[in-house]
Amino acid sequence: MPTAFTITPPADFVLKRDACSYGYFLLAPNRWIPAELALNRALRLPSGPAWVRITQPGKRGSDLTIQPDRTLSVADRAAVVVALRRMLRLDETADHIRAFHRLDPRWRRSGVGRLCRSPSLFEDVIKTVTSCNVAWPSTIAMNRRLCEHFGQGGCFPEPGDLADLRPATLRARCGVGYRDQRIVDLSRMFADGAVNVAWLEDPATPDHTLREHLLQWPGIGPYAANNILQLLGRYGHLPLDSESVRHGRDVLGIRGTERAVFKKVRAHFQPFGDQCLRSYWFELREHYQAKAGPAHTW
C-alpha cells in the first residue's frame, strides 16, 4: 500500500464537522463515507490523477491522515497539501472561528464555522453555476457527469478540459441545460489566463470591488456572485434564493411576497455584519439536519 502522510490542522478542527459543513462535500469528485468518517477525493497532481482518503483518527485538532491510492512524489504531496488546505479551510485558525462565535454565540457549543469548498476557485465557480435555479439532486447529477465525461481519472475537469467543447455537447452529456454556454465561456476565461486568481483571493481586494467584478462574468448574477464571495472567504453578502424564502417563511415566520421576504431575511441577518453569511448558512443547515440527521451521516 502507498505510504500515507499527515497534515496538521487548526487546534479546533474536526473532520466530520468541518468537511461536512457545506453541500459541496456531496458533489463529485468528493465521496464522503459516513461509516468510516472518511472523505475520498480525486485530485489532479503534477504526475497525474490520484485518489486520496482523508481521515482524522484522533480527537479534535489531531493530525489528518492522507492515504493515496498510488505512490506520490514530493511535488505530488505538496500539491495535495495545498488542495486540502484550501478545501477544508485549514488557514482559518481556531482564533478566527472564535471571533465568529463571539459575534454569533449560537454556534459556540457546536464549534461550527468553517465552510467546506473546492480545491480550486474554478471548481467553486462551476459548482456555483450548477447550483443556480435547480433542485439539489440535479446539481449532484451535473457534477457527477462533468467528472465522468470530462475529468481525468475521476477528477473535476480543468478549465482546458471544457473550454473547447461545443455547448451542445456539454448539455447532452452532462445535463447542464441553459448553463452550457456560460460554463464554456467561464472555462475559456480561466484557460486563457483572463482570470486573475491571485487578485481575487487576495484579502486586500475590497469586497465591493470583487462583487462588481464577478457580476461582469458570463452568467454570474447576484446569487452566484455572493456565493462565490463566501467561497473566497468573504462572508458579508447573502446568496438569497428560493431556499431563503422557505427559511424566511417556515423558520423565521416572515409573511409577504418573495421580494418582501428577501428584504426581511437580509434585515434579520444584518446584525452579524461581515459574518452574516455564516450565521445564515448555519441556520439553514440546522433545519436540514433536523429533517435528515447530522450532515456527517448523509
Short mmCIF file of C-alpha atoms in Angstrom, two decimals:
data_model
loop_
_atom_site.label_atom_id
_atom_site.label_comp_id
_atom_site.label_asym_id
_atom_site.label_seq_id
_atom_site.Cartn_x
_atom_site.Cartn_y
_atom_site.Cartn_z
CA MET A 1 0.00 0.00 0.00
CA PRO A 2 1.33 3.50 -0.85
CA THR A 3 2.73 5.41 2.10
CA ALA A 4 0.30 7.63 3.99
CA PHE A 5 1.26 11.06 5.33
CA THR A 6 -0.30 13.61 7.67
CA ILE A 7 -1.40 17.24 7.74
CA THR A 8 -1.71 19.18 10.99
CA PRO A 9 -4.98 21.17 11.06
CA PRO A 10 -6.00 24.06 13.37
CA ALA A 11 -6.38 23.15 17.05
CA ASP A 12 -10.20 23.10 16.88
CA PHE A 13 -10.57 21.22 13.58
CA VAL A 14 -12.96 18.23 13.45
CA LEU A 15 -13.09 16.47 10.08
CA LYS A 16 -16.63 15.09 10.30
CA ARG A 17 -17.96 18.51 11.30
CA ASP A 18 -15.86 20.80 9.13
CA ALA A 19 -15.67 18.69 5.96
CA CYS A 20 -19.46 18.16 6.03
CA SER A 21 -20.26 21.80 6.74
CA TYR A 22 -21.35 22.86 3.25
CA GLY A 23 -23.17 20.99 0.48
CA TYR A 24 -20.14 20.79 -1.81
CA PHE A 25 -18.85 17.84 0.21
CA LEU A 26 -21.60 15.82 -1.52
CA LEU A 27 -20.60 16.87 -5.04
CA ALA A 28 -18.27 14.81 -7.24
CA PRO A 29 -15.47 14.09 -7.14
CA ASN A 30 -15.93 14.23 -3.36
CA ARG A 31 -17.11 10.98 -1.76
CA TRP A 32 -17.92 11.15 1.93
CA ILE A 33 -18.09 7.70 3.57
CA PRO A 34 -20.26 8.07 6.71
CA ALA A 35 -19.44 4.64 8.16
CA GLU A 36 -15.71 5.43 8.01
CA LEU A 37 -15.88 9.20 8.65
CA ALA A 38 -13.62 9.47 5.62
CA LEU A 39 -13.52 11.90 2.73
CA ASN A 40 -12.32 10.45 -0.57
CA ARG A 41 -11.31 12.84 -3.30
CA ALA A 42 -9.74 12.67 -6.76
CA LEU A 43 -7.06 15.30 -7.35
CA ARG A 44 -5.12 16.33 -10.46
CA LEU A 45 -1.48 16.23 -9.31
CA PRO A 46 1.80 17.04 -11.11
CA SER A 47 2.30 13.39 -12.07
CA GLY A 48 -1.37 12.77 -12.92
CA PRO A 49 -4.68 11.98 -11.23
CA ALA A 50 -4.79 10.25 -7.84
CA TRP A 51 -7.42 9.46 -5.24
CA VAL A 52 -6.73 10.35 -1.63
CA ARG A 53 -8.57 9.26 1.51
CA ILE A 54 -8.68 11.79 4.36
CA THR A 55 -9.41 10.68 7.94
CA GLN A 56 -8.82 12.05 11.42
CA PRO A 57 -8.07 9.08 13.69
CA GLY A 58 -7.55 11.18 16.80
CA LYS A 59 -9.57 13.81 18.64
CA ARG A 60 -10.27 17.43 17.79
CA GLY A 61 -7.24 19.13 16.30
CA SER A 62 -5.34 15.89 15.74
CA ASP A 63 -3.47 15.25 12.51
CA LEU A 64 -5.34 14.33 9.35
CA THR A 65 -4.15 11.11 7.74
CA ILE A 66 -3.88 11.23 3.95
CA GLN A 67 -3.85 7.82 2.24
CA PRO A 68 -3.22 7.99 -1.53
CA ASP A 69 -4.14 5.20 -3.92
CA ARG A 70 -0.68 5.28 -5.50
CA THR A 71 2.84 6.35 -4.68
CA LEU A 72 3.19 10.14 -4.71
CA SER A 73 6.26 12.22 -5.43
CA VAL A 74 7.37 15.07 -3.18
CA ALA A 75 5.73 17.52 -5.62
CA ASP A 76 2.52 15.46 -5.59
CA ARG A 77 2.34 15.52 -1.81
CA ALA A 78 2.90 19.26 -1.75
CA ALA A 79 0.03 19.69 -4.23
CA VAL A 80 -2.25 17.53 -2.06
CA VAL A 81 -1.48 19.72 0.97
CA VAL A 82 -2.23 22.92 -0.97
CA ALA A 83 -5.51 21.48 -2.30
CA LEU A 84 -6.73 20.23 1.08
CA ARG A 85 -5.71 23.38 2.92
CA ARG A 86 -7.98 25.36 0.60
CA MET A 87 -10.77 22.81 0.51
CA LEU A 88 -11.02 22.35 4.28
CA ARG A 89 -10.13 26.00 5.07
CA LEU A 90 -7.20 24.97 7.23
CA ASP A 91 -5.99 28.57 7.01
CA GLU A 92 -8.91 29.63 9.23
CA THR A 93 -7.39 29.31 12.69
CA ALA A 94 -9.14 28.48 15.94
CA ASP A 95 -8.90 32.18 16.86
CA HIS A 96 -10.61 33.07 13.57
CA ILE A 97 -13.53 30.76 14.37
CA ARG A 98 -13.76 32.04 17.96
CA ALA A 99 -14.13 35.56 16.59
CA PHE A 100 -17.19 34.40 14.64
CA HIS A 101 -18.61 32.74 17.77
CA ARG A 102 -18.22 35.96 19.76
CA LEU A 103 -20.34 37.70 17.14
CA ASP A 104 -22.90 34.87 16.99
CA PRO A 105 -22.67 32.75 20.19
CA ARG A 106 -25.34 30.31 19.00
CA TRP A 107 -22.65 28.24 17.28
CA ARG A 108 -20.02 28.24 20.03
CA ARG A 109 -21.02 24.90 21.53
CA SER A 110 -21.07 23.02 18.22
CA GLY A 111 -17.89 24.77 17.08
CA VAL A 112 -19.07 25.20 13.50
CA GLY A 113 -17.58 28.00 11.47
CA ARG A 114 -15.63 26.65 8.50
CA LEU A 115 -17.48 26.10 5.23
CA CYS A 116 -16.05 23.36 3.02
CA ARG A 117 -15.22 24.42 -0.53
CA SER A 118 -13.28 23.10 -3.54
CA PRO A 119 -9.52 22.79 -4.06
CA SER A 120 -9.67 25.49 -6.76
CA LEU A 121 -11.60 28.67 -7.49
CA PHE A 122 -12.50 27.33 -10.94
CA GLU A 123 -14.26 24.32 -9.44
CA ASP A 124 -16.08 26.57 -6.97
CA VAL A 125 -17.30 28.81 -9.79
CA ILE A 126 -18.58 25.95 -11.94
CA LYS A 127 -20.27 24.30 -8.96
CA THR A 128 -21.96 27.60 -8.16
CA VAL A 129 -23.29 27.80 -11.73
CA THR A 130 -24.65 24.24 -11.47
CA SER A 131 -26.50 25.16 -8.27
CA CYS A 132 -28.44 28.09 -9.73
CA ASN A 133 -32.18 27.74 -10.43
CA VAL A 134 -32.25 23.99 -9.95
CA ALA A 135 -33.10 21.32 -7.37
CA TRP A 136 -30.16 19.86 -5.44
CA PRO A 137 -30.37 16.33 -6.96
CA SER A 138 -29.82 17.88 -10.40
CA THR A 139 -26.77 19.75 -9.12
CA ILE A 140 -25.38 16.45 -7.85
CA ALA A 141 -26.05 14.79 -11.22
CA MET A 142 -24.44 17.60 -13.24
CA ASN A 143 -21.22 17.48 -11.25
CA ARG A 144 -21.05 13.70 -11.36
CA ARG A 145 -21.37 13.75 -15.15
CA LEU A 146 -18.78 16.53 -15.52
CA CYS A 147 -16.27 14.33 -13.68
CA GLU A 148 -17.27 11.15 -15.53
CA HIS A 149 -17.15 12.61 -19.02
CA PHE A 150 -14.52 15.34 -18.88
CA GLY A 151 -12.37 14.87 -15.77
CA GLN A 152 -9.17 12.83 -15.94
CA GLY A 153 -9.17 9.84 -13.62
CA GLY A 154 -12.40 10.91 -11.98
CA CYS A 155 -11.11 14.40 -11.13
CA PHE A 156 -13.11 17.56 -11.60
CA PRO A 157 -12.41 18.96 -15.09
CA GLU A 158 -9.71 21.59 -15.50
CA PRO A 159 -10.59 24.76 -17.46
CA GLY A 160 -8.87 23.43 -20.57
CA ASP A 161 -10.99 20.27 -20.48
CA LEU A 162 -14.15 22.30 -21.01
CA ALA A 163 -13.00 25.42 -22.87
CA ASP A 164 -13.06 23.90 -26.36
CA LEU A 165 -16.29 21.95 -26.02
CA ARG A 166 -19.35 22.71 -28.08
CA PRO A 167 -22.04 23.87 -25.62
CA ALA A 168 -24.45 21.35 -27.12
CA THR A 169 -22.02 18.53 -26.31
CA LEU A 170 -21.77 19.68 -22.71
CA ARG A 171 -25.55 19.93 -22.45
CA ALA A 172 -26.12 16.47 -23.95
CA ARG A 173 -23.54 14.63 -21.84
CA CYS A 174 -23.87 16.45 -18.51
CA GLY A 175 -27.47 17.66 -18.44
CA VAL A 176 -26.45 21.24 -17.66
CA GLY A 177 -29.30 22.78 -19.63
CA TYR A 178 -29.07 26.51 -20.32
CA ARG A 179 -25.82 26.63 -18.33
CA ASP A 180 -23.91 25.07 -21.24
CA GLN A 181 -22.70 28.26 -22.89
CA ARG A 182 -21.78 30.04 -19.65
CA ILE A 183 -19.78 27.04 -18.41
CA VAL A 184 -17.83 27.01 -21.68
CA ASP A 185 -17.33 30.80 -21.55
CA LEU A 186 -16.14 30.73 -17.93
CA SER A 187 -13.81 27.82 -18.70
CA ARG A 188 -12.27 29.78 -21.57
CA MET A 189 -11.68 32.76 -19.29
CA PHE A 190 -9.76 30.58 -16.82
CA ALA A 191 -7.93 28.62 -19.52
CA ASP A 192 -6.84 31.79 -21.35
CA GLY A 193 -5.48 33.42 -18.19
CA ALA A 194 -8.15 36.13 -18.21
CA VAL A 195 -8.96 35.41 -14.54
CA ASN A 196 -6.51 36.82 -12.02
CA VAL A 197 -6.98 34.23 -9.30
CA ALA A 198 -4.32 35.76 -7.04
CA TRP A 199 -6.11 39.13 -7.10
CA LEU A 200 -9.49 37.50 -6.44
CA GLU A 201 -8.11 35.55 -3.47
CA ASP A 202 -6.08 38.45 -2.05
CA PRO A 203 -7.63 39.57 1.29
CA ALA A 204 -6.62 43.13 0.41
CA THR A 205 -9.04 43.27 -2.53
CA PRO A 206 -12.20 45.04 -1.28
CA ASP A 207 -15.42 43.05 -1.15
CA HIS A 208 -17.39 45.54 -3.22
CA THR A 209 -14.71 45.54 -5.92
CA LEU A 210 -14.75 41.75 -6.06
CA ARG A 211 -18.53 41.63 -6.27
CA GLU A 212 -18.74 44.17 -9.09
CA HIS A 213 -16.02 42.27 -10.95
CA LEU A 214 -17.80 38.92 -10.59
CA LEU A 215 -21.08 40.39 -11.83
CA GLN A 216 -19.35 41.06 -15.17
CA TRP A 217 -18.66 37.36 -15.73
CA PRO A 218 -20.88 35.29 -18.06
CA GLY A 219 -23.96 34.00 -16.24
CA ILE A 220 -22.95 35.36 -12.83
CA GLY A 221 -25.84 37.22 -11.22
CA PRO A 222 -26.31 38.43 -7.62
CA TYR A 223 -26.89 34.97 -6.11
CA ALA A 224 -23.87 33.43 -7.83
CA ALA A 225 -21.62 36.43 -7.10
CA ASN A 226 -22.49 36.37 -3.40
CA ASN A 227 -21.94 32.62 -3.22
CA ILE A 228 -18.54 32.90 -4.91
CA LEU A 229 -17.67 35.64 -2.42
CA GLN A 230 -18.26 33.31 0.53
CA LEU A 231 -16.19 30.64 -1.21
CA LEU A 232 -13.44 33.28 -1.32
CA GLY A 233 -13.83 33.80 2.42
CA ARG A 234 -15.97 36.95 2.21
CA TYR A 235 -18.98 36.35 4.46
CA GLY A 236 -20.77 39.71 4.34
CA HIS A 237 -23.15 39.04 1.41
CA LEU A 238 -26.16 36.69 1.40
CA PRO A 239 -26.76 34.44 -1.66
CA LEU A 240 -30.53 34.54 -1.43
CA ASP A 241 -32.66 32.11 -3.44
CA SER A 242 -35.81 30.02 -3.09
CA GLU A 243 -34.36 28.30 0.00
CA SER A 244 -34.04 31.71 1.61
CA VAL A 245 -37.74 32.33 1.02
CA ARG A 246 -38.61 28.96 2.53
CA HIS A 247 -36.39 29.65 5.54
CA GLY A 248 -37.87 33.12 5.97
CA ARG A 249 -41.42 31.83 5.91
CA ASP A 250 -41.11 28.46 7.67
CA VAL A 251 -38.42 29.21 10.26
CA LEU A 252 -38.44 32.97 10.77
CA GLY A 253 -42.21 33.41 10.38
CA ILE A 254 -41.94 36.13 7.74
CA ARG A 255 -45.00 36.82 5.63
CA GLY A 256 -45.45 38.65 2.35
CA THR A 257 -44.24 38.48 -1.24
CA GLU A 258 -40.95 36.88 -2.20
CA ARG A 259 -39.38 40.32 -2.52
CA ALA A 260 -40.61 41.28 0.95
CA VAL A 261 -39.27 38.05 2.42
CA PHE A 262 -35.84 38.65 0.85
CA LYS A 263 -35.77 42.14 2.37
CA LYS A 264 -36.70 40.90 5.85
CA VAL A 265 -34.26 37.98 5.72
CA ARG A 266 -31.46 40.44 4.93
CA ALA A 267 -32.57 42.61 7.86
CA HIS A 268 -32.66 39.57 10.16
CA PHE A 269 -29.00 38.77 9.48
CA GLN A 270 -27.74 42.36 9.20
CA PRO A 271 -26.60 42.49 12.87
CA PHE A 272 -23.98 39.85 12.07
CA GLY A 273 -22.21 42.23 9.72
CA ASP A 274 -19.35 40.78 7.70
CA GLN A 275 -20.14 37.32 9.13
CA CYS A 276 -23.82 37.30 8.20
CA LEU A 277 -23.41 34.56 5.60
CA ARG A 278 -22.09 32.11 8.16
CA SER A 279 -24.93 32.87 10.55
CA TYR A 280 -27.42 32.46 7.70
CA TRP A 281 -25.92 29.21 6.42
CA PHE A 282 -25.71 27.51 9.82
CA GLU A 283 -29.37 28.40 10.45
CA LEU A 284 -30.26 26.73 7.15
CA ARG A 285 -28.06 23.75 7.94
CA GLU A 286 -29.68 23.29 11.34
CA HIS A 287 -33.05 22.99 9.59
CA TYR A 288 -31.69 20.41 7.11
CA GLN A 289 -30.16 18.36 9.93
CA ALA A 290 -33.39 18.41 11.91
CA LYS A 291 -35.02 16.62 8.98
CA ALA A 292 -32.19 14.37 7.75
CA GLY A 293 -29.87 13.90 10.74
CA PRO A 294 -26.30 15.17 11.24
CA ALA A 295 -24.57 16.06 7.99
CA HIS A 296 -21.75 13.57 8.57
CA THR A 297 -24.33 10.75 8.33
CA TRP A 298 -25.51 11.77 4.82
#
